[in-house]
């Protein structure tokens, strides 16, 4: 099935799930530096091919990939821990949100509840969001564990939508990695892709692709969505009107005093 080239102007998400690294937090630069620091400690310099393969991977998978790259598979666990420790230190030193992240989060928070789905450890995600004052906007943080598989499996996005109380098809994902978009699509979410546009096959995973979260078309779409409060008022009004109509219809069937009844021949037609 061909996915639509843009977000439906008549569709409003009932939940929005953001990726964290590279989407809300400009942390891909930190992951790249952390990988380079660890690899150099093993006498190896990363190249562009490695950087592309590593982007969006769960950090444990990245540690395995790094160990294979330097020809030391037995050091995968050690390299994974070094990678995570180095990344934490870099984020603590220089936390930076991505362009437009604050504005889009605040706008969409009025439209629907928000969650984060990430491949990183929860404490790293929490720390990263708190470091740029975004944590308070998100009801849930979903990360891999014993029962939730990492992206590109759909588990993190499916679980985030479930915790927000909606089916995947009524939720929107905001993602910067191909693995993340594959996960979101597999979970049934519509997708906004962020960052440099990948190959056409991968770009087709997204309903809308933007270079950054401050993209005018994305912001205009978000700002034009009815707020959750407005939708609630509309549903309440419609419900009350429906109840009133039902009551009127039921009332019309009740015989009036002195009026015809089924046993009253005068009332027969």
Coordinates of C-alpha atoms in Angstrom, one line a residue:
X1 CA 0.0 0.0 0.0
X2 CA 1.4 3.4 -0.9
X3 CA 1.6 5.7 2.1
X4 CA 0.4 9.3 1.7
X5 CA 3.0 12.0 0.9
X6 CA 2.0 14.3 3.7
X7 CA 0.0 14.4 6.9
X8 CA -3.7 14.3 6.4
X9 CA -5.1 17.8 7.1
X10 CA -8.3 16.3 8.4
X11 CA -6.6 13.9 10.8
X12 CA -5.7 14.7 14.4
X13 CA -3.6 12.3 16.4
X14 CA -5.0 11.1 19.8
X15 CA -1.5 10.5 21.0
X16 CA 2.0 11.5 19.9
X17 CA 5.2 9.5 20.5
X18 CA 8.6 11.1 20.1
X19 CA 11.9 9.4 19.7
X20 CA 14.5 11.1 21.9
X21 CA 18.1 10.9 20.5
X22 CA 18.4 13.0 17.3
X23 CA 14.8 13.9 17.4
X24 CA 14.3 15.9 20.6
X25 CA 17.9 15.9 21.8
X26 CA 20.7 16.8 19.5
X27 CA 22.6 13.8 20.8
X28 CA 23.6 12.0 17.7
X29 CA 26.8 14.2 17.7
X30 CA 27.4 12.9 21.2
X31 CA 26.9 9.2 20.1
X32 CA 29.3 9.8 17.2
X33 CA 31.9 11.3 19.4
X34 CA 31.5 8.6 22.0
X35 CA 31.8 5.8 19.4
X36 CA 34.9 7.5 18.0
X37 CA 36.5 7.9 21.4
X38 CA 36.0 4.2 22.3
X39 CA 37.1 2.9 18.9
X40 CA 40.3 5.0 19.0
X41 CA 41.0 3.4 22.4
X42 CA 41.1 0.1 20.4
X43 CA 43.2 1.6 17.7
X44 CA 40.4 2.1 15.1
X45 CA 38.9 5.2 13.5
X46 CA 35.2 5.1 12.5
X47 CA 34.3 5.8 8.9
X48 CA 31.1 7.1 7.2
X49 CA 29.8 3.5 6.5
X50 CA 30.2 2.6 10.2
X51 CA 28.4 5.8 11.3
X52 CA 25.5 5.0 9.0
X53 CA 25.2 1.4 10.3
X54 CA 25.4 2.5 13.9
X55 CA 22.8 5.3 13.7
X56 CA 19.6 4.3 15.4
X57 CA 21.0 1.0 16.8
X58 CA 20.3 0.0 20.4
X59 CA 23.5 0.8 22.3
X60 CA 24.2 -2.9 23.1
X61 CA 24.0 -3.8 19.4
X62 CA 26.3 -0.9 18.7
X63 CA 28.8 -2.2 21.2
X64 CA 28.7 -5.6 19.4
X65 CA 29.2 -3.9 16.0
X66 CA 32.1 -1.9 17.4
X67 CA 33.8 -5.1 18.8
X68 CA 33.4 -6.8 15.4
X69 CA 34.8 -3.8 13.6
X70 CA 38.0 -3.9 15.7
X71 CA 38.3 -7.6 15.4
X72 CA 37.7 -8.2 19.2
X73 CA 34.2 -9.8 19.6
X74 CA 35.1 -10.9 23.1
X75 CA 35.3 -7.2 24.1
X76 CA 31.7 -6.4 23.1
X77 CA 30.4 -6.0 26.7
X78 CA 33.4 -3.8 27.7
X79 CA 33.0 -1.6 24.6
X80 CA 29.3 -1.3 25.2
X81 CA 29.9 0.0 28.8
X82 CA 32.6 2.4 27.7
X83 CA 30.3 3.7 25.0
X84 CA 27.5 4.3 27.4
X85 CA 29.7 6.0 30.0
X86 CA 31.3 8.2 27.5
X87 CA 27.9 9.3 26.0
X88 CA 26.6 10.1 29.5
X89 CA 29.6 12.3 30.2
X90 CA 29.2 14.2 26.8
X91 CA 25.5 14.8 27.3
X92 CA 26.1 16.1 30.8
X93 CA 28.7 18.5 29.5
X94 CA 26.7 19.8 26.6
X95 CA 22.9 19.1 26.5
X96 CA 21.2 20.6 23.4
X97 CA 17.6 20.2 22.2
X98 CA 17.0 20.0 18.4
X99 CA 15.7 23.0 16.4
X100 CA 12.0 23.4 16.9
X101 CA 11.7 20.7 19.5
X102 CA 10.4 22.9 22.3
X103 CA 7.8 24.6 20.2
X104 CA 6.5 21.5 18.6
X105 CA 6.3 19.6 21.9
X106 CA 4.4 22.5 23.5
X107 CA 2.0 22.8 20.6
X108 CA 1.3 19.0 20.3
X109 CA 0.9 18.7 24.1
X110 CA -2.3 20.8 23.8
X111 CA -3.5 18.4 21.0
X112 CA -2.8 15.0 22.6
X113 CA -0.9 13.2 25.4
X114 CA 2.8 12.7 24.7
X115 CA 5.2 9.8 25.3
X116 CA 8.8 9.0 24.4
X117 CA 10.0 5.7 22.8
X118 CA 13.7 5.2 22.8
X119 CA 16.4 2.5 22.4
X120 CA 18.4 4.1 25.2
X121 CA 18.4 3.2 28.9
X122 CA 15.5 5.0 30.7
X123 CA 17.8 6.9 33.0
X124 CA 19.7 8.3 30.0
X125 CA 16.5 9.3 28.3
X126 CA 15.2 10.9 31.5
X127 CA 18.4 12.7 32.2
X128 CA 18.6 14.0 28.6
X129 CA 15.1 15.3 28.7
X130 CA 15.5 16.9 32.1
X131 CA 18.8 18.6 30.9
X132 CA 16.8 20.6 28.3
X133 CA 13.7 21.0 30.4
X134 CA 11.4 18.8 28.3
X135 CA 10.8 15.8 30.7
X136 CA 7.6 17.4 32.2
X137 CA 5.8 17.3 28.9
X138 CA 5.8 13.5 28.6
X139 CA 3.5 11.1 30.4
X140 CA 5.6 8.0 29.7
X141 CA 9.1 6.9 28.7
X142 CA 9.2 3.5 27.0
X143 CA 12.5 1.8 26.5
X144 CA 13.5 -1.9 25.8
X145 CA 13.5 -4.4 28.6
X146 CA 13.0 -8.1 29.0
X147 CA 9.6 -8.1 27.2
X148 CA 10.0 -4.9 25.0
X149 CA 12.3 -5.4 22.1
X150 CA 14.3 -2.5 20.7
X151 CA 13.7 -0.7 17.4
X152 CA 13.3 -1.7 14.6
X153 CA 10.9 -4.0 16.3
X154 CA 7.5 -2.3 16.9
X155 CA 7.4 -2.9 20.7
X156 CA 8.5 0.5 22.0
X157 CA 6.0 2.4 19.8
X158 CA 3.2 -0.1 20.4
X159 CA 3.7 0.0 24.1
X160 CA 3.9 3.8 24.2
X161 CA 0.5 4.1 22.3
X162 CA -1.0 1.5 24.6
X163 CA 0.1 3.4 27.7
X164 CA -1.4 6.5 26.3
X165 CA -4.7 4.6 25.8
X166 CA -5.0 4.6 22.0
X167 CA -4.5 2.1 19.1
X168 CA -1.4 2.6 17.0
X169 CA -3.4 3.8 14.1
X170 CA -4.6 6.8 16.1
X171 CA -1.1 7.9 17.1
X172 CA 1.7 9.9 15.4
X173 CA 5.4 9.1 15.7
X174 CA 8.2 11.6 15.3
X175 CA 11.5 9.9 14.4
X176 CA 14.9 10.6 12.9
X177 CA 16.2 7.1 12.2
X178 CA 15.2 4.5 9.6
X179 CA 15.1 1.8 12.3
X180 CA 12.8 4.0 14.4
X181 CA 10.5 4.6 11.5
X182 CA 10.3 0.9 10.7
X183 CA 9.3 0.3 14.3
X184 CA 6.7 3.0 14.2
X185 CA 5.2 1.8 10.9
X186 CA 5.1 -1.8 12.1
X187 CA 3.2 -0.6 15.2
X188 CA 0.6 1.1 12.9
X189 CA 1.6 4.8 13.7
X190 CA 1.7 7.5 11.2
X191 CA 5.2 9.0 11.0
X192 CA 7.0 12.3 10.7
X193 CA 10.6 11.8 9.6
X194 CA 13.2 14.3 10.7
X195 CA 16.7 15.1 9.4
X196 CA 18.5 14.5 6.2
X197 CA 16.3 12.7 3.7
X198 CA 17.4 9.0 3.3
X199 CA 17.1 6.9 0.2
X200 CA 13.6 7.0 -1.4
X201 CA 12.7 3.5 -0.1
X202 CA 13.4 4.6 3.4
X203 CA 11.9 8.1 3.0
X204 CA 8.7 6.4 1.9
X205 CA 8.3 5.1 5.5
X206 CA 7.3 8.6 6.6
X207 CA 4.0 10.4 5.9
X208 CA 5.9 13.7 6.1
X209 CA 9.6 14.3 5.9
X210 CA 11.1 17.5 7.4
X211 CA 14.7 18.7 7.8
X212 CA 14.0 19.9 11.4
X213 CA 11.1 20.2 13.8
X214 CA 10.7 23.9 13.1
X215 CA 9.6 23.1 9.5
X216 CA 6.9 25.7 8.6
X217 CA 4.6 23.0 7.1
X218 CA 4.8 20.8 10.2
X219 CA 4.3 23.6 12.6
X220 CA 1.3 24.9 10.6
X221 CA -0.3 21.5 10.6
X222 CA 0.3 21.1 14.4
X223 CA -1.0 24.5 15.2
X224 CA -4.2 23.9 13.1
X225 CA -5.1 20.8 15.1
X226 CA -8.1 21.1 17.5
X227 CA -6.9 20.9 21.1
X228 CA -7.8 18.0 23.3
X229 CA -10.0 20.3 25.3
X230 CA -11.9 21.5 22.2
X231 CA -12.5 17.9 21.1
X232 CA -13.7 17.0 24.5
X233 CA -16.2 19.9 24.5
X234 CA -17.4 18.9 21.0
X235 CA -17.9 15.3 22.1
X236 CA -19.7 16.3 25.2
X237 CA -22.0 18.7 23.3
X238 CA -22.7 16.0 20.7
X239 CA -23.4 13.4 23.4
X240 CA -25.8 15.8 25.2
X241 CA -27.6 16.5 21.9
X242 CA -27.9 12.8 21.2
X243 CA -29.2 12.1 24.6
X244 CA -31.8 14.9 24.2
X245 CA -32.9 13.6 20.8
X246 CA -33.3 10.1 22.3
X247 CA -35.3 11.4 25.2
X248 CA -37.6 13.4 22.9
X249 CA -38.1 10.4 20.7
X250 CA -39.0 8.2 23.7
X251 CA -41.2 10.9 25.1
X252 CA -43.1 11.0 21.8
X253 CA -44.1 7.4 22.2
X254 CA -45.6 7.9 25.6
X255 CA -49.5 8.2 25.4
X256 CA -50.7 11.6 26.5
X257 CA -53.5 11.8 29.1
X258 CA -56.8 11.5 27.2
X259 CA -55.1 10.6 24.0
X260 CA -55.6 7.5 21.9
X261 CA -54.2 4.2 23.0
X262 CA -53.9 0.8 21.3
X263 CA -57.2 -0.2 23.1
X264 CA -59.0 2.9 22.1
X265 CA -60.9 2.3 18.8
X266 CA -61.2 6.0 18.3
X267 CA -57.5 6.2 18.0
X268 CA -57.3 3.6 15.2
X269 CA -56.5 4.9 11.8

